[in-house]
Coordinates of C-alpha atoms and ligand atoms in Angstrom, one line a residue:
M1 CA 0.0 0.0 0.0
K2 CA 1.2 3.5 -0.8
K3 CA 2.3 5.4 2.3
L4 CA 1.1 8.9 3.1
L5 CA 4.0 11.3 3.1
I6 CA 3.9 13.8 6.0
V7 CA 6.6 16.4 5.4
A8 CA 7.9 18.9 7.9
N9 CA 9.3 21.9 6.1
W10 CA 11.2 23.8 8.8
K11 CA 12.3 26.5 6.3
S12 CA 14.9 28.8 8.0
N13 CA 14.1 27.9 11.6
K14 CA 15.8 26.1 14.5
T15 CA 19.4 25.9 15.7
S16 CA 21.0 22.4 15.7
L17 CA 20.2 21.9 19.4
E18 CA 16.6 22.8 18.8
A19 CA 16.4 20.5 15.8
K20 CA 17.7 17.6 17.9
E21 CA 15.4 18.4 20.7
W22 CA 12.4 18.4 18.2
I23 CA 13.4 14.9 17.1
K24 CA 13.7 13.8 20.7
R25 CA 10.3 15.1 21.6
V26 CA 8.5 13.8 18.4
T27 CA 10.1 10.3 18.9
S28 CA 8.9 10.3 22.6
Y29 CA 5.4 9.8 21.1
D30 CA 4.3 6.5 19.6
L31 CA 5.4 6.7 15.9
R32 CA 4.5 3.2 14.9
F33 CA 2.4 4.3 12.0
T34 CA 2.5 1.6 9.3
N35 CA 1.0 3.7 6.6
K36 CA 2.8 7.1 7.1
E37 CA 6.3 8.2 6.1
I38 CA 7.7 11.0 8.2
I39 CA 10.0 13.3 6.3
V40 CA 11.8 16.2 8.0
C41 CA 13.4 19.0 5.9
P42 CA 15.8 21.0 8.1
S43 CA 18.4 23.5 7.1
F44 CA 21.4 22.0 5.4
L45 CA 23.5 22.7 8.5
H46 CA 21.5 20.3 10.6
L47 CA 21.5 17.3 8.2
P48 CA 24.7 15.5 9.5
I49 CA 23.7 15.8 13.1
L50 CA 20.1 14.7 12.5
K51 CA 21.2 11.9 10.2
S52 CA 23.5 10.3 12.8
Y53 CA 21.0 10.8 15.6
I54 CA 18.2 9.2 13.6
L55 CA 20.4 6.3 12.5
N56 CA 21.8 5.6 15.9
H57 CA 18.3 5.4 17.4
K58 CA 16.7 3.8 14.4
F59 CA 13.9 6.4 14.5
P60 CA 11.3 6.0 11.7
I61 CA 12.1 9.4 10.2
K62 CA 13.5 10.3 6.7
L63 CA 15.4 13.4 5.9
G64 CA 14.8 15.8 3.0
A65 CA 16.7 18.9 1.8
Q66 CA 15.0 22.2 1.2
D67 CA 17.1 22.9 -1.9
I68 CA 19.7 21.5 -4.3
S69 CA 22.3 23.2 -6.4
A70 CA 21.5 23.5 -10.1
F71 CA 25.2 22.7 -10.8
S72 CA 27.3 19.6 -10.3
E73 CA 30.3 19.5 -8.0
G74 CA 32.9 22.2 -8.6
A75 CA 33.5 25.9 -8.4
Y76 CA 30.1 27.1 -7.2
T77 CA 30.6 29.0 -4.0
G78 CA 27.9 28.5 -1.4
E79 CA 26.1 25.8 -3.3
V80 CA 25.2 22.3 -2.0
N81 CA 25.2 19.7 -4.8
G82 CA 23.3 16.5 -5.3
R83 CA 26.2 14.2 -4.6
Q84 CA 26.7 15.9 -1.2
L85 CA 23.1 15.7 -0.4
K86 CA 22.8 12.0 -1.3
E87 CA 24.9 11.3 1.8
F88 CA 22.2 12.6 4.1
V89 CA 18.8 12.8 2.4
D90 CA 16.3 10.7 0.4
Y91 CA 14.1 13.6 -0.6
V92 CA 14.6 17.2 -1.9
L93 CA 12.1 20.1 -2.2
I94 CA 12.2 21.9 -5.5
G95 CA 10.1 24.8 -6.8
H96 CA 8.9 26.3 -3.5
S97 CA 7.2 29.7 -4.1
E98 CA 9.4 31.3 -1.4
R99 CA 12.5 30.4 -3.5
R100 CA 10.8 31.4 -6.7
Q101 CA 10.0 34.8 -5.2
N102 CA 12.9 35.6 -2.9
L103 CA 15.7 34.0 -5.0
N104 CA 14.3 34.4 -8.4
E105 CA 14.3 30.7 -9.2
T106 CA 13.0 30.4 -12.8
D107 CA 11.5 27.4 -14.5
D108 CA 14.9 27.1 -16.3
I109 CA 16.8 26.9 -13.0
L110 CA 14.2 24.5 -11.5
N111 CA 14.6 22.2 -14.5
K112 CA 18.3 22.0 -13.8
K113 CA 17.7 21.3 -10.2
V114 CA 15.4 18.5 -11.1
E115 CA 18.0 17.0 -13.5
M116 CA 20.6 17.1 -10.7
A117 CA 18.2 15.4 -8.2
L118 CA 17.4 12.7 -10.7
E119 CA 21.1 12.2 -11.5
H120 CA 21.7 11.5 -7.8
D121 CA 18.6 9.4 -7.3
L122 CA 16.8 11.7 -4.9
K123 CA 13.1 11.7 -4.6
I124 CA 11.8 15.1 -5.8
I125 CA 8.9 16.9 -4.0
Y126 CA 8.1 19.4 -6.6
C127 CA 6.0 22.4 -5.5
I128 CA 3.4 23.8 -7.8
Q129 CA 1.5 27.0 -7.1
N130 CA -1.5 26.3 -9.4
E131 CA -2.6 24.0 -12.2
E132 CA -0.5 26.1 -14.7
T133 CA 2.8 25.7 -13.0
L134 CA 5.2 23.8 -15.4
I135 CA 6.1 20.3 -14.1
P136 CA 9.5 18.9 -15.2
K137 CA 9.8 15.3 -16.4
G138 CA 10.9 12.8 -13.8
V139 CA 9.2 14.4 -10.8
N140 CA 7.8 11.7 -8.5
I141 CA 5.9 13.8 -5.9
I142 CA 3.9 16.9 -6.6
A143 CA 3.0 19.3 -3.8
Y144 CA 0.2 21.7 -4.5
E145 CA 1.0 24.9 -2.5
P146 CA -1.1 27.9 -3.4
I147 CA 0.6 31.1 -2.5
F148 CA -2.4 32.6 -0.7
A149 CA -2.4 29.7 1.7
I150 CA 1.2 29.7 2.7
G151 CA 1.8 30.9 6.3
T152 CA -1.5 32.8 6.3
G153 CA -3.8 30.5 8.3
R154 CA -6.1 30.4 5.3
P155 CA -5.8 27.0 3.7
E156 CA -7.1 26.0 0.3
T157 CA -10.4 24.1 0.4
P158 CA -9.9 20.3 0.3
E159 CA -12.3 20.2 -2.7
N160 CA -10.1 22.6 -4.7
A161 CA -7.0 20.6 -3.8
K162 CA -8.7 17.5 -5.1
K163 CA -9.6 19.3 -8.3
I164 CA -5.9 20.2 -8.9
K165 CA -4.9 16.6 -8.1
E166 CA -7.2 15.4 -10.9
I167 CA -5.8 18.0 -13.3
V168 CA -2.2 17.0 -12.8
S169 CA -2.9 13.2 -12.7
K170 CA -1.8 13.2 -16.3
Y171 CA 1.8 13.5 -15.0
N172 CA 1.3 10.2 -13.1
P173 CA 2.9 11.4 -9.8
E174 CA 3.4 8.7 -7.2
H175 CA 2.1 11.1 -4.6
F176 CA 0.1 14.3 -4.6
L177 CA 0.5 16.4 -1.5
Y178 CA -1.2 19.5 -0.2
G179 CA 0.7 22.3 1.5
G180 CA -0.4 25.7 2.9
S181 CA -1.6 26.4 6.5
V182 CA -1.9 22.7 7.2
S183 CA -2.6 22.0 10.9
S184 CA -3.8 19.2 13.1
D185 CA -7.3 20.7 12.9
N186 CA -7.6 20.6 9.1
I187 CA -5.5 17.6 8.1
A188 CA -8.3 15.1 8.3
D189 CA -10.3 17.0 5.7
F190 CA -7.4 17.0 3.3
M191 CA -7.0 13.3 3.8
K192 CA -10.7 12.7 3.1
S193 CA -10.1 14.6 -0.2
S194 CA -7.7 11.9 -1.3
M195 CA -4.4 13.7 -0.7
D196 CA -1.4 11.4 -0.4
G197 CA 0.1 13.5 2.3
V198 CA 0.9 17.1 3.3
L199 CA 3.7 19.6 3.5
A200 CA 3.5 21.4 6.8
G201 CA 5.5 24.6 7.4
G202 CA 4.6 26.6 10.5
A203 CA 2.6 23.9 12.2
S204 CA 5.6 21.4 11.9
L205 CA 7.8 23.5 14.1
D206 CA 6.2 22.4 17.3
P207 CA 6.7 18.7 18.1
L208 CA 3.3 18.1 19.7
E209 CA 1.4 19.9 16.9
F210 CA 3.4 17.9 14.3
F211 CA 2.6 14.6 16.1
K212 CA -1.1 15.6 16.1
I213 CA -0.9 16.2 12.4
L214 CA 0.6 12.7 12.0
E215 CA -2.1 11.1 14.2
N216 CA -5.0 12.9 12.5
A217 CA -3.7 12.2 9.0
Ligands
LIG301 P1 2.8 26.8 6.0 O1 3.9 26.5 4.9 O2 2.4 25.4 6.5 O3 3.5 27.5 7.1 O4 1.7 27.5 5.4 C1 3.8 25.4 4.0 C2 5.0 25.5 3.0 O5 5.4 26.5 2.6 O6 5.5 24.4 2.7

């Protein structure tokens, strides 16, 4: 059976100590969900610490990166490339609207990022903002993240999310996720609307709230 993907996108939040404390708190709850995959996307900086902490304790948590370089290894100051990421993560977020807006990521750049992720066998969680967003070939997971819903406390309706899922079904994604003001109060409605999981930002920062999201999914 296909697992639901419950993704915590921490964005630019948490020190490494806070990140480890979050994992400690979340794993103090009963995480023996057989049908849910927990994916945490922290800052690059925290990946090595979290990776060894998770491995040592055999916690049922996968890691994802919030970005990937559009370039391969080499003279690209400040970039983190796919080969480096593959050491630590299984998943990578590409196409988030915050990066499109704040860092001017264009479809061209995003295509290159997708190519890099595919080259290094990373599972891509590709964010689309509406049904017109271009979706590159090879994307396995599509996350519908309408801009008006991100960080506003005003989520999309589950019915509209389902409509977008139907429209993009021609791309045959393995999973279709919803993201934008997801919380423990509204997640059940999105699940009823046949979402294959969610991408939670603000609500994922608190361990108890994230656990409730997992429980209610
Ligand atoms: P939000 O962010 O849950 O804080 O709205 C979601 C996202 O941007 O992935």
